[in-house]
Coordinates of N, CA, C and O in Angstrom, one line a residue:
X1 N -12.9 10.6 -4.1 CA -11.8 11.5 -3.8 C -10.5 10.6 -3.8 O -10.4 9.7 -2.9
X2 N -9.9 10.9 -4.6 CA -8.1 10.6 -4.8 C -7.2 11.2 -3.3 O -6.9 12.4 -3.3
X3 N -6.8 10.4 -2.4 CA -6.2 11.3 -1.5 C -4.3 11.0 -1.9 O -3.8 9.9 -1.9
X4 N -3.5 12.1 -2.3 CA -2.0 11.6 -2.4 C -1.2 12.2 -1.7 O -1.5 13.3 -1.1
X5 N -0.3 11.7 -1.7 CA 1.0 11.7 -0.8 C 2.2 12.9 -2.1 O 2.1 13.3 -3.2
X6 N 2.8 13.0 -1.2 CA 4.1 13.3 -2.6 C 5.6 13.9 -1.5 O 5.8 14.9 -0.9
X7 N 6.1 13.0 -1.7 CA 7.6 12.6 -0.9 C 8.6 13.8 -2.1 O 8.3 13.7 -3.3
X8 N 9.3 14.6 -1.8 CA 10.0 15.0 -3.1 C 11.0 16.1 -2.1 O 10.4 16.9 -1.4
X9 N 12.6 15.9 -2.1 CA 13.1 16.7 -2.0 C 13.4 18.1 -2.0 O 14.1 18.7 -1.2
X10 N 12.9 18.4 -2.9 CA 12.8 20.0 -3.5 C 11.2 20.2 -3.4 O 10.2 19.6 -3.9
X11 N 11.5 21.5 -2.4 CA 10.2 22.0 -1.6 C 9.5 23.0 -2.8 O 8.3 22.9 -2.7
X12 N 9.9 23.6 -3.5 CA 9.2 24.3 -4.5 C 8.7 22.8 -5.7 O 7.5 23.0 -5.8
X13 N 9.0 21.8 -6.3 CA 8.8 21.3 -6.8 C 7.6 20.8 -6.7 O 6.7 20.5 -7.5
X14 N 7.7 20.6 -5.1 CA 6.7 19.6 -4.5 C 5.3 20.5 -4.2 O 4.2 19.9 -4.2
X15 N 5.4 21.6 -3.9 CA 4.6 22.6 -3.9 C 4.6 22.9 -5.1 O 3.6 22.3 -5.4
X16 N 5.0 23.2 -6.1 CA 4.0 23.2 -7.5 C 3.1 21.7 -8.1 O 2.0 21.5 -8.7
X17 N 4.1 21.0 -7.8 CA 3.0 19.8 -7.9 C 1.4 19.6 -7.2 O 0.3 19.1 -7.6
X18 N 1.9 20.1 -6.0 CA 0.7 19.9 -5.2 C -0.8 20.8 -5.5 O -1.9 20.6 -5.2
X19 N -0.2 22.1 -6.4 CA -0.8 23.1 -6.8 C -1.4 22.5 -8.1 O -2.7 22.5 -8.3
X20 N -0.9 22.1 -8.7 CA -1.4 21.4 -10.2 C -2.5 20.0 -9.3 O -3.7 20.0 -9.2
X21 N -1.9 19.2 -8.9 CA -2.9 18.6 -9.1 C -3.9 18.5 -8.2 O -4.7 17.6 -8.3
X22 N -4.2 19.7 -6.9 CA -5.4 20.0 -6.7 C -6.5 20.9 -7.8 O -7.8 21.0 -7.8
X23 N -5.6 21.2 -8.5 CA -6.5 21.7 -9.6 C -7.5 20.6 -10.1 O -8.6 20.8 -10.6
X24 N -7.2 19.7 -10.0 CA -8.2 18.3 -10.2 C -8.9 17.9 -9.5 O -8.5 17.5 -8.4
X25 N -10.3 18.0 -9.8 CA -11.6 17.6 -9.4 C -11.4 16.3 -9.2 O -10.9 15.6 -10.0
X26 N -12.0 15.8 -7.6 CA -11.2 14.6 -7.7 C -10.1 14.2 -6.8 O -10.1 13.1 -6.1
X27 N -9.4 14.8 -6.9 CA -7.9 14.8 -6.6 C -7.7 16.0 -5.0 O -8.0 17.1 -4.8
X28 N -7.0 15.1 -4.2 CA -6.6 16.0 -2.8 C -5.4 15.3 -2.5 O -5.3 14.1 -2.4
X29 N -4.1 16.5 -2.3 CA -3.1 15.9 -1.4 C -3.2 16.4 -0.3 O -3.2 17.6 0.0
X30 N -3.3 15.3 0.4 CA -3.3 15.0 1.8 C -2.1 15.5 2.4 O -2.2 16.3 3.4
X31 N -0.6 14.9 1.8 CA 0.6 15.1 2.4 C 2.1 15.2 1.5 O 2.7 14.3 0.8
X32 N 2.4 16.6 1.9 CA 3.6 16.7 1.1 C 5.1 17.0 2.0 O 5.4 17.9 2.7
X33 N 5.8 16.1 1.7 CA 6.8 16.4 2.7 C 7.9 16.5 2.2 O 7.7 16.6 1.0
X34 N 9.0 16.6 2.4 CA 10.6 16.1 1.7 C 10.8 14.4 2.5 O 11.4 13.4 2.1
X35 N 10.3 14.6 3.5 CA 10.6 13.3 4.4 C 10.2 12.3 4.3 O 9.2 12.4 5.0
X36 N 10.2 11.1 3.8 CA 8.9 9.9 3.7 C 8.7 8.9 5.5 O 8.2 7.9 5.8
X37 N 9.4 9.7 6.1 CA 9.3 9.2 7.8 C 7.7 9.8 8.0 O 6.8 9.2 8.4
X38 N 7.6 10.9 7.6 CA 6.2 11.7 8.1 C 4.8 10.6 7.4 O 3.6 10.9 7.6
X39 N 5.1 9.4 6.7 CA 4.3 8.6 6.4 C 3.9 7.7 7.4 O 2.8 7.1 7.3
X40 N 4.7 7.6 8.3 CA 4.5 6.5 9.4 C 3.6 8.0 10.4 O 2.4 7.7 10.9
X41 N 3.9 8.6 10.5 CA 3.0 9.8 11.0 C 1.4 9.8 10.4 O 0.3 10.2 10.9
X42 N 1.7 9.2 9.5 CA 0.1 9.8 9.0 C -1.0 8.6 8.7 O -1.8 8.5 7.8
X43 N -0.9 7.7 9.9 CA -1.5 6.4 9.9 C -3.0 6.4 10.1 O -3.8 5.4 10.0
X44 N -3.4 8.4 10.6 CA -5.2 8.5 10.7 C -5.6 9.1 8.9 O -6.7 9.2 8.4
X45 N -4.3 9.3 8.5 CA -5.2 9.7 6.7 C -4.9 8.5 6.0 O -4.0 7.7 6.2
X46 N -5.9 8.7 5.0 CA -6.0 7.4 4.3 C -5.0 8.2 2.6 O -5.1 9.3 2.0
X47 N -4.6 7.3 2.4 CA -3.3 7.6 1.5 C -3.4 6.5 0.5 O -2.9 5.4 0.7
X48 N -4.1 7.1 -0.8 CA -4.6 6.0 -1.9 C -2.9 6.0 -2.9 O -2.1 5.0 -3.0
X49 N -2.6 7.2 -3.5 CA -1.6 7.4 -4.3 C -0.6 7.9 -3.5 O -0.9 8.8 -2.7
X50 N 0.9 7.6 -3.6 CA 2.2 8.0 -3.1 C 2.9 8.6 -4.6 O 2.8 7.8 -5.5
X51 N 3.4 9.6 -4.7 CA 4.6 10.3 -5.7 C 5.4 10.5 -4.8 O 5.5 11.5 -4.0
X52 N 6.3 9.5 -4.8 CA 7.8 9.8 -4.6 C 9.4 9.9 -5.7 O 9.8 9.2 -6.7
X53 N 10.2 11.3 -4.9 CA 11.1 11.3 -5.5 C 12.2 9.8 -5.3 O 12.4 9.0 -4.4
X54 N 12.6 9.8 -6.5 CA 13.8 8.4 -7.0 C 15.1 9.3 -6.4 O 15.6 8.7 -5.4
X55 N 15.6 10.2 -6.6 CA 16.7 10.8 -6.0 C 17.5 10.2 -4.7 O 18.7 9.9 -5.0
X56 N 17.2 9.9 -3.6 CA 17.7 9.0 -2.8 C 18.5 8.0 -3.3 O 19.6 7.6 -2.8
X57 N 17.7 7.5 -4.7 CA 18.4 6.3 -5.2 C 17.2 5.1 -5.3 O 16.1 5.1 -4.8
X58 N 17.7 4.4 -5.9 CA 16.4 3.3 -6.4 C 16.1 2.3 -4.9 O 15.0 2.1 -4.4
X59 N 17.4 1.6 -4.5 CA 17.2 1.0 -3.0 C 16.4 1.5 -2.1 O 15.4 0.9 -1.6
X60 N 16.8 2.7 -1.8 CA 16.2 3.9 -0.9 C 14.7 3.9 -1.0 O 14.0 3.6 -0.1
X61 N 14.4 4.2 -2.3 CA 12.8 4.4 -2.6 C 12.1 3.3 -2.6 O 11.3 3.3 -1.7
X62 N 12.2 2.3 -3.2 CA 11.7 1.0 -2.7 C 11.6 0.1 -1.4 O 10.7 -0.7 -1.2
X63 N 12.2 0.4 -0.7 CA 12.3 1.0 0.8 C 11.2 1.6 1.5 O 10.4 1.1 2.3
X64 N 11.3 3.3 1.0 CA 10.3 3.5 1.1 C 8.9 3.4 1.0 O 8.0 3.8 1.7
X65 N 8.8 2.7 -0.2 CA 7.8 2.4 -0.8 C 7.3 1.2 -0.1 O 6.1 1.2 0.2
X66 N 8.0 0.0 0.3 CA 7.3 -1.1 1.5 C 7.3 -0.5 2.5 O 6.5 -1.0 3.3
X67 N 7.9 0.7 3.1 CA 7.5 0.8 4.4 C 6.2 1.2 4.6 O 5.5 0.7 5.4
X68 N 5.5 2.5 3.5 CA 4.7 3.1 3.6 C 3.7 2.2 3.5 O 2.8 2.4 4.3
X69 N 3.6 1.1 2.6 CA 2.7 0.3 2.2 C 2.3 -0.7 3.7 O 1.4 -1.5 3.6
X70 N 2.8 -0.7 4.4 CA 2.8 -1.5 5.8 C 1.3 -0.8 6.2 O 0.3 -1.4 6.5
X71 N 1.6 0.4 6.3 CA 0.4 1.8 7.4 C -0.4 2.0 6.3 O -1.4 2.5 6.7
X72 N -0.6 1.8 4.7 CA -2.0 1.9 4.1 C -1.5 0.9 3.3 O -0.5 0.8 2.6
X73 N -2.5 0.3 3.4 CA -3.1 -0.6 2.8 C -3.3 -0.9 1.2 O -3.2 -2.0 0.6
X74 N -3.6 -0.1 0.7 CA -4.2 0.0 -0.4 C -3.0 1.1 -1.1 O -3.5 1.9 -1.9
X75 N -2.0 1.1 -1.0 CA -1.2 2.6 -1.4 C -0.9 1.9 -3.1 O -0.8 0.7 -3.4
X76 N -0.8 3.0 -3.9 CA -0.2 2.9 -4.9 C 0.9 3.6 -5.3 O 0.8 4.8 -5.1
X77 N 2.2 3.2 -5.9 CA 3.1 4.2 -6.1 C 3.5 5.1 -7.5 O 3.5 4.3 -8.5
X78 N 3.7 5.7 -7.7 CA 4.7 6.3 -8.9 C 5.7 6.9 -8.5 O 5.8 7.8 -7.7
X79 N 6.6 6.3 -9.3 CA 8.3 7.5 -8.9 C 8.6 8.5 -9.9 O 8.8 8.5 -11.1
X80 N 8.7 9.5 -8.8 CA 9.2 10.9 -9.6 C 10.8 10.3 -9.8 O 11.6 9.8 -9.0
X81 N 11.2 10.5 -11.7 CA 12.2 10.3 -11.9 C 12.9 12.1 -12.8 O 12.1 12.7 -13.4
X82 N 14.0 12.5 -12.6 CA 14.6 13.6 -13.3 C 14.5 13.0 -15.2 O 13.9 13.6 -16.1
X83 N 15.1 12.0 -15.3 CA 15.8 12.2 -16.7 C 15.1 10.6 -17.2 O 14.8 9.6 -16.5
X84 N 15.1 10.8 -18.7 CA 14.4 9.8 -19.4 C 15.0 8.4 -19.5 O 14.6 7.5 -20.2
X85 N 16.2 8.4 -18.7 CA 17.2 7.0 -18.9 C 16.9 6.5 -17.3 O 17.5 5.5 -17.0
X86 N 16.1 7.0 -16.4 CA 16.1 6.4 -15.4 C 14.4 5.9 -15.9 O 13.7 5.5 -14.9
X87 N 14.1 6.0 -16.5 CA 12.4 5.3 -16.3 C 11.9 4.1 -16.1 O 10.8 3.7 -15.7
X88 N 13.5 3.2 -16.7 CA 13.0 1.7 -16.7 C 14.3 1.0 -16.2 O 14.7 -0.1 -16.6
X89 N 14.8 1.6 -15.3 CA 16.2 1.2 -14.5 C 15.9 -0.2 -13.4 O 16.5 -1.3 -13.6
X90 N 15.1 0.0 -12.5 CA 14.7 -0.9 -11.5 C 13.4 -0.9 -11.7 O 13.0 -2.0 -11.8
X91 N 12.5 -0.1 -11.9 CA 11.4 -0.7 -11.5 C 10.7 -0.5 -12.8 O 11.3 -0.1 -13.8
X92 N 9.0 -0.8 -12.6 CA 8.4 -1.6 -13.8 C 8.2 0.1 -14.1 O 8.1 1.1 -13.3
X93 N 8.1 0.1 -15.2 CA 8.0 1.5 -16.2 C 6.4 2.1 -15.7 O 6.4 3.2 -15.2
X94 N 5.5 1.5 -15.7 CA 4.2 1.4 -15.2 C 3.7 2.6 -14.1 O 2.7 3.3 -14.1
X95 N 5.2 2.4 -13.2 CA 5.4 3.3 -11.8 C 6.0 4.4 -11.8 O 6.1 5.2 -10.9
X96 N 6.8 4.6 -13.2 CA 7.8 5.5 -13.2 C 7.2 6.7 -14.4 O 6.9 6.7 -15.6
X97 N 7.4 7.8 -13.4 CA 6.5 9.3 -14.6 C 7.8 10.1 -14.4 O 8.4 9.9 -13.4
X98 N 8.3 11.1 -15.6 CA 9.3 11.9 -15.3 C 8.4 13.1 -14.8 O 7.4 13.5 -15.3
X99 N 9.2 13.7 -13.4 CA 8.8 15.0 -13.1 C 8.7 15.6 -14.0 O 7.5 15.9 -13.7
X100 N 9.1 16.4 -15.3 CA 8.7 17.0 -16.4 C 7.0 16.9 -17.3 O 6.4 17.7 -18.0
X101 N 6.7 15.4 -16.8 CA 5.8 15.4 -17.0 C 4.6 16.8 -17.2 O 4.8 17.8 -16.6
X102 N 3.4 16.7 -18.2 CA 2.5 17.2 -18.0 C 1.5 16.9 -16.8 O 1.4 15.8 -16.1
X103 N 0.7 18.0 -16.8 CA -0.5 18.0 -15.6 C -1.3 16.9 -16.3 O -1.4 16.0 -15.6
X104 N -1.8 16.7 -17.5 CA -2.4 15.6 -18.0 C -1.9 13.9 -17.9 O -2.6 12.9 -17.8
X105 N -0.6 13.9 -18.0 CA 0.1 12.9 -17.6 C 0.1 12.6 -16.5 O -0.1 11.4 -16.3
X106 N 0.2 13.3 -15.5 CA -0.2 12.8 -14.1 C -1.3 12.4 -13.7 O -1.7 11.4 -13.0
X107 N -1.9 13.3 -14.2 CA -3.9 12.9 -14.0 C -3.9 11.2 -14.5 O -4.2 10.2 -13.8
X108 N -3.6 11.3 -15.9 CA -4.3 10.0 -16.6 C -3.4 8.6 -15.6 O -4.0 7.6 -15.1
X109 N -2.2 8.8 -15.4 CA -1.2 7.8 -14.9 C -1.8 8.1 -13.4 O -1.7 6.9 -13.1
X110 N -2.3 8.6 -12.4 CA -2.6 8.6 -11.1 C -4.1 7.5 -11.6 O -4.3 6.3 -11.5
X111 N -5.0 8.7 -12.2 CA -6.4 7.6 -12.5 C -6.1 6.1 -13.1 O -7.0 5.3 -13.0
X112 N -5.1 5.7 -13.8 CA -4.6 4.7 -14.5 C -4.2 3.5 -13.0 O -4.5 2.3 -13.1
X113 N -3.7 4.1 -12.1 CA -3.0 3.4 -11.1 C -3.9 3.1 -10.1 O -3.6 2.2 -9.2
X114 N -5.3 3.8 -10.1 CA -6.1 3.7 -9.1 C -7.3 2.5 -9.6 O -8.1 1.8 -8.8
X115 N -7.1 2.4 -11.2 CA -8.1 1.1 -11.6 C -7.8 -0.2 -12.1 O -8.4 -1.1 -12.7
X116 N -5.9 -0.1 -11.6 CA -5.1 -1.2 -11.4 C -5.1 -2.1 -10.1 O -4.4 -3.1 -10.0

């Protein structure tokens, strides 16, 4: 079992995401917030994959992204980005999926990140 996270702004987005990718065998999110503070909250679930929104800004999220990584151990990230000119702005392309993405795109890039 895949347990994820998904930090995102926009509460319908984040709830459709969460709906798609429980559709995956496999796959459980654990925790969806707008807030990535509720990550220091969540230090009794184990939290393999984080999807966080870039929106904040690229500082912001990277930020985020060490803090969370403090309380699990093992976390892996991808950033939810809007538009195809932010994919390789700051960070390694590797990490970065456009929210537009497909349901299959997420799958293969979540399972891709977990045998990295």
């Amino acid at each position: 079992m895949i347990n994820i996270a998904i930090i995102d702004q926009n509460d319908t987005y984040r709830k459709s995401l969460k709906t798609i990718l429980e559709q995956v065998e496999g796959f459980n999110v654990v925790l969806d917030s707008r807030d990535s503070f509720c990550l220091k909250d969540a230090d009794d679930i184990t939290i393999q994959v984080l999807l966080i929104d870039n929106s904040p800004g690229s500082v912001k999220c990277a930020e985020q992204i060490a803090e969370a990584s403090k309380n699990h151990k093992f976390l892996k990230s991808l950033i939810l980005v809007m538009y195809k000119d932010e994919l390789n702005m700051v960070f390694d392309e590797t990490n970065v999926i456009l929210k537009s993405a497909c349901k299959n795109e997420f799958v293969n890039r979540i399972k891709t990140l977990m045998v990295s």
